[in-house]
PDB file of C-alpha atoms in Angstrom:
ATOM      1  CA  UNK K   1     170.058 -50.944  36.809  1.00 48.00           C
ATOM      2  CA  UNK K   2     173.230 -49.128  36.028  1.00 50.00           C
ATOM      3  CA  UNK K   3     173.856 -45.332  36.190  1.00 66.00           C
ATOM      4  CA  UNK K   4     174.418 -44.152  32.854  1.00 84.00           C
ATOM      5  CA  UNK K   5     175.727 -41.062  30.806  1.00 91.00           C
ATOM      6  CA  UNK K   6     173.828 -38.432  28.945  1.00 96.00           C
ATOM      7  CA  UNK K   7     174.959 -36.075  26.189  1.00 96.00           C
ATOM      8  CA  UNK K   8     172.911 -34.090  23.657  1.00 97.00           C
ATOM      9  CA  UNK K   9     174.011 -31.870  20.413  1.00 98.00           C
ATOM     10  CA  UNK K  10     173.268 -31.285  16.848  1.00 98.00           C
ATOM     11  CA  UNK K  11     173.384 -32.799  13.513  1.00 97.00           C
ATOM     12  CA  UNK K  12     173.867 -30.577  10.589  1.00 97.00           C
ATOM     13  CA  UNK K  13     171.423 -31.618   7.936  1.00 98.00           C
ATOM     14  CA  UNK K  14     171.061 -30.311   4.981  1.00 97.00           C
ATOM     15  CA  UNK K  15     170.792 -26.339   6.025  1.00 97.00           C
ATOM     16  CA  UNK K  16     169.056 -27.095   9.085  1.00 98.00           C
ATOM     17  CA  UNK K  17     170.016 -29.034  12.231  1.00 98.00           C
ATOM     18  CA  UNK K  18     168.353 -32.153  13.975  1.00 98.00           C
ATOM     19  CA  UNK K  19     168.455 -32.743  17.603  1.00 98.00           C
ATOM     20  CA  UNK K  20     169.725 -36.037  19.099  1.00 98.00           C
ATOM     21  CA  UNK K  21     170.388 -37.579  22.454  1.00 98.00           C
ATOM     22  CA  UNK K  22     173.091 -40.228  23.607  1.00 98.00           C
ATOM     23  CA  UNK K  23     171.903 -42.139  26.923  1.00 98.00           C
ATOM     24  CA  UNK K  24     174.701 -44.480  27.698  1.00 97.00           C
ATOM     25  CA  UNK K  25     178.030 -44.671  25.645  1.00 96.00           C
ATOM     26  CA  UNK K  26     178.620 -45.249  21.704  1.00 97.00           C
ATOM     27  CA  UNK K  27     182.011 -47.142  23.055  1.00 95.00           C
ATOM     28  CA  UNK K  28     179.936 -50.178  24.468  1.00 95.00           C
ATOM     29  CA  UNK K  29     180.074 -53.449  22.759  1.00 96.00           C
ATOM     30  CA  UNK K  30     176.500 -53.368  22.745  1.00 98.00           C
ATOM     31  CA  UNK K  31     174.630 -52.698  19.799  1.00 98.00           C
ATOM     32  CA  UNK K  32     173.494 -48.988  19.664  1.00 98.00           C
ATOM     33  CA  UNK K  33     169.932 -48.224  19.391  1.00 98.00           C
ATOM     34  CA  UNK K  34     168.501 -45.322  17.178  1.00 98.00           C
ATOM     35  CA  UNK K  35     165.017 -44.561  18.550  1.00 98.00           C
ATOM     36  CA  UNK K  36     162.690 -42.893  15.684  1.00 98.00           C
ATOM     37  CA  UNK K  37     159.827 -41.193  17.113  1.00 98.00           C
ATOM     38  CA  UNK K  38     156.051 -41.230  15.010  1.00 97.00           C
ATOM     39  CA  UNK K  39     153.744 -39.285  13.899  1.00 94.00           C
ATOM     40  CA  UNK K  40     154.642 -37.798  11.259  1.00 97.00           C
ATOM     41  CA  UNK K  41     155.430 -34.944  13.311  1.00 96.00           C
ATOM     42  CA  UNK K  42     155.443 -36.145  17.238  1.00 97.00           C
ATOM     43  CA  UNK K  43     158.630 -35.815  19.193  1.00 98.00           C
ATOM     44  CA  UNK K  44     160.937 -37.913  20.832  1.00 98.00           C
ATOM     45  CA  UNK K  45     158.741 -37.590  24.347  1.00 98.00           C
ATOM     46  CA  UNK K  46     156.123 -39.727  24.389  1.00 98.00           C
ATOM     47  CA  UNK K  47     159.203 -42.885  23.400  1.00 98.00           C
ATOM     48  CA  UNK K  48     161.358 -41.237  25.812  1.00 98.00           C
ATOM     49  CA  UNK K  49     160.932 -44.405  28.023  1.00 98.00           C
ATOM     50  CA  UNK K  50     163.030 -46.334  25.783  1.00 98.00           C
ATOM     51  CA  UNK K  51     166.167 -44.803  27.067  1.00 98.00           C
ATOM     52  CA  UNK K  52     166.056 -46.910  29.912  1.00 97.00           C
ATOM     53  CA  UNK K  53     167.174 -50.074  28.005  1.00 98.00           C
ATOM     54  CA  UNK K  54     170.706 -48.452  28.457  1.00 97.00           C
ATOM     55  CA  UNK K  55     170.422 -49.007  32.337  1.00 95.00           C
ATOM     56  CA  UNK K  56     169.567 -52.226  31.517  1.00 96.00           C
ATOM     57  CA  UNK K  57     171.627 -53.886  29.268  1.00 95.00           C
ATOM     58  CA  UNK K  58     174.239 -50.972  28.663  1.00 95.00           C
ATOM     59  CA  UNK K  59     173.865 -50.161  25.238  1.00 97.00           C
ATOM     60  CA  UNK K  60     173.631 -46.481  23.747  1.00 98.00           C
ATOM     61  CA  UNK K  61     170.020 -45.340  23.249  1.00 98.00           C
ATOM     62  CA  UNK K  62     170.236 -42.453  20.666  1.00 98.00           C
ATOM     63  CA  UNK K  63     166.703 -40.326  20.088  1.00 98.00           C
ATOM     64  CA  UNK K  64     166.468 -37.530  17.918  1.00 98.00           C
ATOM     65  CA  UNK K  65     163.985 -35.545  16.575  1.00 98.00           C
ATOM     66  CA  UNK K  66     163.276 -35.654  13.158  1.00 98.00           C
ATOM     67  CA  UNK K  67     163.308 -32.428  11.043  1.00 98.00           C
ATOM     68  CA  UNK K  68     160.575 -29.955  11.399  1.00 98.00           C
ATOM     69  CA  UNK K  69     159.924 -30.809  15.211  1.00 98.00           C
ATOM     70  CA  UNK K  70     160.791 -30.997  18.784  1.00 98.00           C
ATOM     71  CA  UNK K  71     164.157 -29.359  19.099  1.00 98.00           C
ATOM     72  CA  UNK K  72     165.012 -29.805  15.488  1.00 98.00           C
ATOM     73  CA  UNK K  73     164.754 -26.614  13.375  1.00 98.00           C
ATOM     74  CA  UNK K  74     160.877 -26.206  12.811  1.00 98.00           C
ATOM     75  CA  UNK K  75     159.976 -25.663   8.986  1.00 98.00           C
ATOM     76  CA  UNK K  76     156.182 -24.154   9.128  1.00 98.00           C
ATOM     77  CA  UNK K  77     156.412 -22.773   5.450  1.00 97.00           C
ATOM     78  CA  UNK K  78     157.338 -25.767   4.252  1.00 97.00           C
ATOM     79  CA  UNK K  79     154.612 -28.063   2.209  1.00 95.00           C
ATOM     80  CA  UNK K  80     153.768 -31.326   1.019  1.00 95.00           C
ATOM     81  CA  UNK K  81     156.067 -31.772  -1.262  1.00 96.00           C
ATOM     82  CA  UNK K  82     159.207 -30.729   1.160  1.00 97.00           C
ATOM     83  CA  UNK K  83     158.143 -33.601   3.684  1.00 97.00           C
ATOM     84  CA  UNK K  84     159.058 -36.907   2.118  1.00 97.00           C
ATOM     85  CA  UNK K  85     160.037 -40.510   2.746  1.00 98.00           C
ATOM     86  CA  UNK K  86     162.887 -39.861   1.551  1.00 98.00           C
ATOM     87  CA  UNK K  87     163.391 -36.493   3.426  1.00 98.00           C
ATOM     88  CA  UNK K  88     163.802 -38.368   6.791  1.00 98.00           C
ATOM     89  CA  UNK K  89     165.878 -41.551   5.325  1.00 98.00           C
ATOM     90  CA  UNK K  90     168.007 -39.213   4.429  1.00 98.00           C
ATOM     91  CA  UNK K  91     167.918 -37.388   7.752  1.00 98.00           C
ATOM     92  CA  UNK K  92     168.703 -41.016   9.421  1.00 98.00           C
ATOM     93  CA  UNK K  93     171.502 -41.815   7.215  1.00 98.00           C
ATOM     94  CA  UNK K  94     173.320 -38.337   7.969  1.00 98.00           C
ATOM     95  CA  UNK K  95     172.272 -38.947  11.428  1.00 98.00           C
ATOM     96  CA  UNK K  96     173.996 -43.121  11.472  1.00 98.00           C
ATOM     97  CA  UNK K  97     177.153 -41.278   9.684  1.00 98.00           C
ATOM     98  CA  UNK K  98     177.314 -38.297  12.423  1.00 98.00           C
ATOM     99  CA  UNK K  99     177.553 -40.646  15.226  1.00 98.00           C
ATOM    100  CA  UNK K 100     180.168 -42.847  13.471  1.00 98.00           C
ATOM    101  CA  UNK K 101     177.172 -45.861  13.737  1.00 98.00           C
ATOM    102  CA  UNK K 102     176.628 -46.871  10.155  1.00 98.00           C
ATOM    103  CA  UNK K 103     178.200 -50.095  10.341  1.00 98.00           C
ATOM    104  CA  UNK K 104     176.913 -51.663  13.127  1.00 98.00           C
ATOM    105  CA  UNK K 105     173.541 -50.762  14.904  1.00 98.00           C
ATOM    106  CA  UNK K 106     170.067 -51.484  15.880  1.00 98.00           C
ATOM    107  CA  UNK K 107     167.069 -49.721  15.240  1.00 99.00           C
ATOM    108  CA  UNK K 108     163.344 -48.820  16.374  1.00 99.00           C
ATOM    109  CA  UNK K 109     160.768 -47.148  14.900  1.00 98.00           C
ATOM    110  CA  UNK K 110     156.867 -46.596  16.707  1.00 98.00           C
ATOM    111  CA  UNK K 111     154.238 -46.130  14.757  1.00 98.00           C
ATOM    112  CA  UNK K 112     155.461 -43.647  11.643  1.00 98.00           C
ATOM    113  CA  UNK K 113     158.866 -44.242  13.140  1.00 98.00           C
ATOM    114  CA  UNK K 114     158.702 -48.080  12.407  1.00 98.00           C
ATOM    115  CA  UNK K 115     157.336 -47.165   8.798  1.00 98.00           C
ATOM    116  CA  UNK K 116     160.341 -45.153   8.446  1.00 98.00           C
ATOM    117  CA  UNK K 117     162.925 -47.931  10.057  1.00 98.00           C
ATOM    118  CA  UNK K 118     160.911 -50.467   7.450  1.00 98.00           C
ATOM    119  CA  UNK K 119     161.845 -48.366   4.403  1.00 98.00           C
ATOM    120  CA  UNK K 120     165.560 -48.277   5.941  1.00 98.00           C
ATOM    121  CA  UNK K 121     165.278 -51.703   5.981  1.00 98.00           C
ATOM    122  CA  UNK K 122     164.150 -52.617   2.649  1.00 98.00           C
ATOM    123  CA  UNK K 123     167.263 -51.281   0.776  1.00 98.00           C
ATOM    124  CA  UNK K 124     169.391 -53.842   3.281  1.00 98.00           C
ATOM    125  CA  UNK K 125     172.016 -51.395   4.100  1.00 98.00           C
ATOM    126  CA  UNK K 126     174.697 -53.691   6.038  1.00 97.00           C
ATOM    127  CA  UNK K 127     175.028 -52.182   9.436  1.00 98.00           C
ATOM    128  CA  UNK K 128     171.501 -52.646  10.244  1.00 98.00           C
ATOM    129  CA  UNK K 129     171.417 -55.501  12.743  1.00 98.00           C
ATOM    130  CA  UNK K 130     168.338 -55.683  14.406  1.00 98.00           C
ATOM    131  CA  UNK K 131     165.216 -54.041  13.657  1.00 98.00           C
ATOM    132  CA  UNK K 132     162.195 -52.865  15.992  1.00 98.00           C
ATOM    133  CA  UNK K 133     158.714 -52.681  14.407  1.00 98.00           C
ATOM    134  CA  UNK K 134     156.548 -50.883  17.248  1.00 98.00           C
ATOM    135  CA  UNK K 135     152.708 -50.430  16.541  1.00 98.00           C
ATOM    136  CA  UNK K 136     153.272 -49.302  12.558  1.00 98.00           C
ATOM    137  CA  UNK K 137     150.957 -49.810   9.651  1.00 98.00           C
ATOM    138  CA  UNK K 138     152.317 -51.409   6.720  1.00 98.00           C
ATOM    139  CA  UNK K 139     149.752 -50.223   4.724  1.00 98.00           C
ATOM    140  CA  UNK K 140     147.834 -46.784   5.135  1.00 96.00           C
ATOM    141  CA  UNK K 141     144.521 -47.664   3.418  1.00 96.00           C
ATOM    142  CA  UNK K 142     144.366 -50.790   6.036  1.00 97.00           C
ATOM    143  CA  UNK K 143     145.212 -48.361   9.244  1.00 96.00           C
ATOM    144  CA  UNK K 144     142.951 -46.051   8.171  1.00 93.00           C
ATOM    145  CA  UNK K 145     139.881 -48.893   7.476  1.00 95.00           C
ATOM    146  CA  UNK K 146     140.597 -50.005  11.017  1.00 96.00           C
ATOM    147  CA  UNK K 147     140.826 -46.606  12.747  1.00 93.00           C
ATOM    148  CA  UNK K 148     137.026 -46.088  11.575  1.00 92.00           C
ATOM    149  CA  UNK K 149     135.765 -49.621  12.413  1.00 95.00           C
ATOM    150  CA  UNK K 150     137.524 -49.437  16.200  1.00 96.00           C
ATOM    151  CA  UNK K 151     135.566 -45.681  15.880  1.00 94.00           C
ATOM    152  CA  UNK K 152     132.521 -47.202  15.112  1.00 95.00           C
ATOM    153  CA  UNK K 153     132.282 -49.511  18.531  1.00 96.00           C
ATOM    154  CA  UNK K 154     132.563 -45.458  20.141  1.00 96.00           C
ATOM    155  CA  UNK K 155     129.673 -44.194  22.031  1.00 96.00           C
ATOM    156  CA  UNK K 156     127.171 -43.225  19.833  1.00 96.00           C
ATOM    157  CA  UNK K 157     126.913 -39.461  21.034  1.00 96.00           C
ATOM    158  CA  UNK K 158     130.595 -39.327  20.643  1.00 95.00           C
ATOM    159  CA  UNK K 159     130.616 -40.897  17.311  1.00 94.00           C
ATOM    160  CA  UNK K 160     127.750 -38.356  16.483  1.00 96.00           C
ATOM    161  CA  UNK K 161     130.243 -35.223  17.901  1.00 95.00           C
ATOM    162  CA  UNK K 162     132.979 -36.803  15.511  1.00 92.00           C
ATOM    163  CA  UNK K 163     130.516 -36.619  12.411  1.00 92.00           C
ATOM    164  CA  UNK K 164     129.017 -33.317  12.907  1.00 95.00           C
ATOM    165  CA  UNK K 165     131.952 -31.716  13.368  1.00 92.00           C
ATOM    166  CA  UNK K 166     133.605 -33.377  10.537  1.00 88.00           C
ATOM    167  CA  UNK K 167     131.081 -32.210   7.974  1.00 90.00           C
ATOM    168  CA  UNK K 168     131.216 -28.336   9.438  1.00 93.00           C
ATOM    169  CA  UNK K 169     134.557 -28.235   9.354  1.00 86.00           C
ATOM    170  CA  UNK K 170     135.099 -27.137  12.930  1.00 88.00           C
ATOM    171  CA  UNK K 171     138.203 -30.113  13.355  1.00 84.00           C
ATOM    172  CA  UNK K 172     139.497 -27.551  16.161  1.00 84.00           C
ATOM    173  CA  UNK K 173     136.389 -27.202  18.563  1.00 91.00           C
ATOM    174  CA  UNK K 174     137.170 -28.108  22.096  1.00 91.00           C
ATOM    175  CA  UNK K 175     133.774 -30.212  21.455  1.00 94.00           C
ATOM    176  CA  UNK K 176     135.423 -32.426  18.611  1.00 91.00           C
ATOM    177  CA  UNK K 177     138.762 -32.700  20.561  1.00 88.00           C
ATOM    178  CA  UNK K 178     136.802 -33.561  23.392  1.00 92.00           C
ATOM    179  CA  UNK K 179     135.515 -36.807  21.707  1.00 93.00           C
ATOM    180  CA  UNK K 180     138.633 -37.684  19.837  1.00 89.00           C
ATOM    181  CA  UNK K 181     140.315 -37.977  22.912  1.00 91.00           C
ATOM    182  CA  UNK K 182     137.928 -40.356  23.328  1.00 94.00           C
ATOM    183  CA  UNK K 183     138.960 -42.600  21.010  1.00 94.00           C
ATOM    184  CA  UNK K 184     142.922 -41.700  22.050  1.00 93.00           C
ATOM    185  CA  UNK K 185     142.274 -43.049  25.717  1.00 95.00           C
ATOM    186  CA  UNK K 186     141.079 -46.251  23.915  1.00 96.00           C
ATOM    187  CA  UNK K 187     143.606 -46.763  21.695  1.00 96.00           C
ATOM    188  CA  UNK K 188     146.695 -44.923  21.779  1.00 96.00           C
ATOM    189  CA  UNK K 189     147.320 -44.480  25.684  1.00 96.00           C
ATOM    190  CA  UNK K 190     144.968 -46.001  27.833  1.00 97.00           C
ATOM    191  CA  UNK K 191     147.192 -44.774  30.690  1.00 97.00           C
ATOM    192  CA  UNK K 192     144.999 -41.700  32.331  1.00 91.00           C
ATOM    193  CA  UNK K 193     146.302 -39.118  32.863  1.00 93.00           C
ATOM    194  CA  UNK K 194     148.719 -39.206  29.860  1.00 94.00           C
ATOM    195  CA  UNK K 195     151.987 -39.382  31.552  1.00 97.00           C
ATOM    196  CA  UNK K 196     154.403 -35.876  31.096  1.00 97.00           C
ATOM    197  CA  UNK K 197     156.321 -37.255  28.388  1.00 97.00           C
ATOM    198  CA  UNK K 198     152.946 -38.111  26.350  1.00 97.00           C
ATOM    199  CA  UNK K 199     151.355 -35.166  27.218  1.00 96.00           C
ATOM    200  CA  UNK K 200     154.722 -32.952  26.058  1.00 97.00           C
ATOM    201  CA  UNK K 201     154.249 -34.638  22.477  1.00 97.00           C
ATOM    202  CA  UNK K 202     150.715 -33.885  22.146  1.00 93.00           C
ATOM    203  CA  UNK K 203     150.763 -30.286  23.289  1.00 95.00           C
ATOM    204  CA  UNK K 204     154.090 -29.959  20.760  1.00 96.00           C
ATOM    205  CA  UNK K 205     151.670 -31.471  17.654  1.00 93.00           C
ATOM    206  CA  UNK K 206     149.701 -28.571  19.166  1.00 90.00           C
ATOM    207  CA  UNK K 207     151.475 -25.840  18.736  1.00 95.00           C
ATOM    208  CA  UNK K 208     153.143 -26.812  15.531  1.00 96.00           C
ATOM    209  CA  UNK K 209     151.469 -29.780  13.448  1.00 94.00           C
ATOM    210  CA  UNK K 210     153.290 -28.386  10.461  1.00 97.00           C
ATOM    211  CA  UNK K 211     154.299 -32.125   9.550  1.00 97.00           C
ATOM    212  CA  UNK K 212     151.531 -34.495  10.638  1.00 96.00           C
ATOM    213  CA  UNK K 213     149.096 -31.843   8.593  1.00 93.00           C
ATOM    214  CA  UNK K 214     151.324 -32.256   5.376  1.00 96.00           C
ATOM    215  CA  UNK K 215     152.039 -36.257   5.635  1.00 97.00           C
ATOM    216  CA  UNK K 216     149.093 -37.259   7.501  1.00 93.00           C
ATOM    217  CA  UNK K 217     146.258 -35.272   7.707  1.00 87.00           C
ATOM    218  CA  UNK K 218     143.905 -33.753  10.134  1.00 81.00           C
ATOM    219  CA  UNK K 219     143.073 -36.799  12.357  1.00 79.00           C
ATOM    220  CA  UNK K 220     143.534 -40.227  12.484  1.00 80.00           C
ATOM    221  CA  UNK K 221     140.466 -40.815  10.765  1.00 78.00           C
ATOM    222  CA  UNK K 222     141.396 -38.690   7.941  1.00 78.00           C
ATOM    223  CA  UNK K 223     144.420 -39.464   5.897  1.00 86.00           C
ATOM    224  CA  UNK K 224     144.950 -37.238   3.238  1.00 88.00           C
ATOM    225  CA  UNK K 225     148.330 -36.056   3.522  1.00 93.00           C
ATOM    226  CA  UNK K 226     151.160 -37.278   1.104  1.00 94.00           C
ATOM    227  CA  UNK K 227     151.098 -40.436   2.642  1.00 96.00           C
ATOM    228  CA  UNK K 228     147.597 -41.589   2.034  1.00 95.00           C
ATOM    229  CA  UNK K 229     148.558 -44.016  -0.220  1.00 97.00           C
ATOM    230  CA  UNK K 230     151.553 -45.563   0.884  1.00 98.00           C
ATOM    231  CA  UNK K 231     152.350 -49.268   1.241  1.00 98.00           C
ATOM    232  CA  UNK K 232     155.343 -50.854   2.207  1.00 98.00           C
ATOM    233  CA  UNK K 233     153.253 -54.598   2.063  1.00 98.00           C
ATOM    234  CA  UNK K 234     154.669 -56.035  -1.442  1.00 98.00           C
ATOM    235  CA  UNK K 235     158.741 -54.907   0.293  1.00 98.00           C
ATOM    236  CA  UNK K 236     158.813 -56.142   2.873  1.00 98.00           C
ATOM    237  CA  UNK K 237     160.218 -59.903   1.475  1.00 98.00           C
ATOM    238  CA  UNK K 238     163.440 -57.544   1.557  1.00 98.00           C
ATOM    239  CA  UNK K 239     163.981 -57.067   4.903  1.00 98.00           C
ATOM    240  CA  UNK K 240     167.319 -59.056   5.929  1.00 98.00           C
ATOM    241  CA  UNK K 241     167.449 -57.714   9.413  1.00 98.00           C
ATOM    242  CA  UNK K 242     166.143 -59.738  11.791  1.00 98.00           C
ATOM    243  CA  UNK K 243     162.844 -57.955  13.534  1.00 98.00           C
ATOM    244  CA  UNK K 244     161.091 -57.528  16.446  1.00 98.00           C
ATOM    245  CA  UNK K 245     157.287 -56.531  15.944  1.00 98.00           C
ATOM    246  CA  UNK K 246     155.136 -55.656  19.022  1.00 98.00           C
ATOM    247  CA  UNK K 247     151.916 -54.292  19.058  1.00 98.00           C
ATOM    248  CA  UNK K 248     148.980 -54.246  21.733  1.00 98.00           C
ATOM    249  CA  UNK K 249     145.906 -55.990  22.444  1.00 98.00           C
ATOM    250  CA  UNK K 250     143.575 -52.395  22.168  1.00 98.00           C
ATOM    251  CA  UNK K 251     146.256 -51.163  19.376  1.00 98.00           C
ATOM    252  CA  UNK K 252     144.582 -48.796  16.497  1.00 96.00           C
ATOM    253  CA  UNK K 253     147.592 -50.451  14.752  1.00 98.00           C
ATOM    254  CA  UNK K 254     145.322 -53.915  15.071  1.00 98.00           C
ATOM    255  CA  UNK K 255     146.503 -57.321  14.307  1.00 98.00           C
ATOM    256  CA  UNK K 256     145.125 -56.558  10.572  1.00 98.00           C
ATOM    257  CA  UNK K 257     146.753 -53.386  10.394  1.00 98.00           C
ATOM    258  CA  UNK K 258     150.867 -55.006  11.455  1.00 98.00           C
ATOM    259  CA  UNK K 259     149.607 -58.500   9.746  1.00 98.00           C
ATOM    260  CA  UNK K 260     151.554 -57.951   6.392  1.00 98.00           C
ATOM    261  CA  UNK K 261     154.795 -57.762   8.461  1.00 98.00           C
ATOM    262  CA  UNK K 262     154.014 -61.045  10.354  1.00 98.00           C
ATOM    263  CA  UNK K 263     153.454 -62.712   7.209  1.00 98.00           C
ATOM    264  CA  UNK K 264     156.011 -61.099   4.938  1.00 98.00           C
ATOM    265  CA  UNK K 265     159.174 -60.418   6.861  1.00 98.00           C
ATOM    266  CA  UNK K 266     161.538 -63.592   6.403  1.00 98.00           C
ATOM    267  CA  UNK K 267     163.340 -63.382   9.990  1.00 98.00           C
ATOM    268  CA  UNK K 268     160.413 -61.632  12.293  1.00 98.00           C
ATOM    269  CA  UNK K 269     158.863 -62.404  15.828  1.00 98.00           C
ATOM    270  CA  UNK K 270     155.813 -60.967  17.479  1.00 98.00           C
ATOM    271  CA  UNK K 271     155.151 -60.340  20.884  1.00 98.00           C
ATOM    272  CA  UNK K 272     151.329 -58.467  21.611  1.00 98.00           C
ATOM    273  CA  UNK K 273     151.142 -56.918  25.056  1.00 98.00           C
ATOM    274  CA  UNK K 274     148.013 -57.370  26.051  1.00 98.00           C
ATOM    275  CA  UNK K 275     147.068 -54.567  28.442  1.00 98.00           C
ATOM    276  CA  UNK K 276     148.413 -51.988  25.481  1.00 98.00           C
ATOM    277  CA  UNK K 277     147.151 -49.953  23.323  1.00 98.00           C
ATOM    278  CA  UNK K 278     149.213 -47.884  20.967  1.00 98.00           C
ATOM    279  CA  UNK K 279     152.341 -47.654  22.968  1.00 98.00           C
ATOM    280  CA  UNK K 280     153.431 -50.742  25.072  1.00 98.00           C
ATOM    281  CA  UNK K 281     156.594 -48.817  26.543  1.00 98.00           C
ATOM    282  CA  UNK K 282     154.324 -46.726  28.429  1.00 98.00           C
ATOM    283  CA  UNK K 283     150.999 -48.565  29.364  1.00 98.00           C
ATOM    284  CA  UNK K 284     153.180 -51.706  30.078  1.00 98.00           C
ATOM    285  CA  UNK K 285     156.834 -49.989  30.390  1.00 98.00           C
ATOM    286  CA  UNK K 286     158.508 -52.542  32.464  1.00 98.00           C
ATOM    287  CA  UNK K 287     157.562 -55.659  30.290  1.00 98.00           C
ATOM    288  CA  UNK K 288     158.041 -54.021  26.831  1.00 98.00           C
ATOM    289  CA  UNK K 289     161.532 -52.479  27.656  1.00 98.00           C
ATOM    290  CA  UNK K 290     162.545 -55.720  29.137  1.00 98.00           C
ATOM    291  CA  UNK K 291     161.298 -57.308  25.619  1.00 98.00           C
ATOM    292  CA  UNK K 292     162.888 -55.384  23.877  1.00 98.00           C
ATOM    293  CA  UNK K 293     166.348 -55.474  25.508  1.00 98.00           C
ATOM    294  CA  UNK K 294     165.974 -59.513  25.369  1.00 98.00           C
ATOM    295  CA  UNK K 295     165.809 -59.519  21.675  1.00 98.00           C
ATOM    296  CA  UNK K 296     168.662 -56.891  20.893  1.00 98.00           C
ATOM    297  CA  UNK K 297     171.214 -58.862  23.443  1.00 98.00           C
ATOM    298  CA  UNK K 298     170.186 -61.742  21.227  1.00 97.00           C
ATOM    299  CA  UNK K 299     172.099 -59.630  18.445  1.00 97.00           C
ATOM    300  CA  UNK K 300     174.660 -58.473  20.032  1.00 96.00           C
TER     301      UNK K 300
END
């Protein structure tokens, strides 16, 4: 694996500033890869494994975190209607443009962040040459129908824990984050302990879920942020890229759930890891990055 550089800085946007990171060098011939973190509202931690595609193919791997976490400028006053689509397509655009990128680069998006690199997608901007659909829902009313039937094959006394504390209200009780986590070790990181990197997203939502609260919601069971009702399904014929989809085996982004993009995306491939859950690049690192970095040398 080669040794490779690492620089950091700022993007002005708007009045605020987003933080990004460079691993490897914009001057290779390689295809750079933006790296687009989910949520809403995580930060570029828990993906931060993808960097090491530079060592092995030596392309630029560029994460950032998007506005209103991480090391980006933090917006807690901020509500629904602030934190759009739109917001953060705009926030990658200024971000392509900043780095000099626009017209020629790949990108991927897990989970929210592959929503977000879908959108990008749709409006077929040119420089876009490879896309990378990680565990994302193409269709919120399907991801959240499958969240509560893999919740329903829970233990029952954790199922129970979920529902009482759901109808009092008490989302926050160590009992009720106790059994979510539950369902989180089942389907979204079945690695135990969560790894650093994992763990430094989570306890970020923690401290300031600002975002997730206003797009998503307060779980994963309950969308009712401003993306409850979004769909991307009846777009995605649009997509010229060509795209990589992966998802995993114990996935809360199911087979149903990343199903319209098999079907509906002219020029896509899927690969399912099958000792996954929600994120492949750390439950099977080695395999997934090694995926991955096959398919973008394919675009080179």
């Amino acid at each position: 694996m080669q040794s490779v550089e690492t620089r950091e800085g700022f993007l002005p946007f708007r009045e605020y500033q987003t933080w990004y990171r460079i691993t490897g060098t914009l001057e290779s011939d390689r295809l750079p890869l933006v790296v687009a973190h989910g949520g809403p509202g995580c930060t570029h931690d828990y993906v931060d494994s993808f960097k090491g595609i530079a060592g092995l193919d030596g392309r630029a791997v560029i994460h950032y975190d998007q506005l209103g976490n991480g090391k980006s400028t933090h917006l807690p006053d901020k509500g629904p209607d602030f934190w759009t689509v739109s917001l953060f397509l705009e926030e990658l655009d200024a971000l392509l443009a900043h780095l000099g990128i626009s017209d020629r680069y790949a990108f991927l998006g897990q989970s929210w962040g592959g929503m977000l690199g879908a959108e990008h997608a749709v409006r077929q901007p040119a420089g876009l040459k490879a896309l990378v659909i990680a565990n994302s829902p193409a269709n919120m009313h399907t991801w959240v129908t499958e969240a509560n039937r893999l919740r329903r094959d829970l233990p029952a006394d954790v199922q129970a824990t979920l529902l009482a504390h759901e109808e009092a209200g008490t989302l926050t009780h160590p009992d009720y984050i106790a059994a979510s986590r539950v369902f989180y070790d089942r389907h979204v990181c079945r690695v135990t302990p969560w790894p650093e990197d994992v763990a430094r997203t989570f306890a970020a939502m923690d401290e300031d879920n600002t975002v997730y609260r206003n797009m998503n919601g307060p779980t994963e069971f309950h969308v009712i942020g401003t993306m409850k009702d979004w769909t991307i399904e009846d777009r995605l014929h649009k997509i010229k890229a060509p795209t990589l989809l992966i998802s995993g085996a114990h996935d809360e982004a199911t087979p149903e759930v990343v199903r319209p993009y098999r079907e509906r995306v002219p020029d896509i491939r899927w690969v399912l890891f099958e000792q996954s859950s929600h994120m492949p690049h750390v439950e099977e690192k080695e395999l997934c990055l090694k995926t991955v970095s096959a398919f973008l040398r394919e675009k080179d």
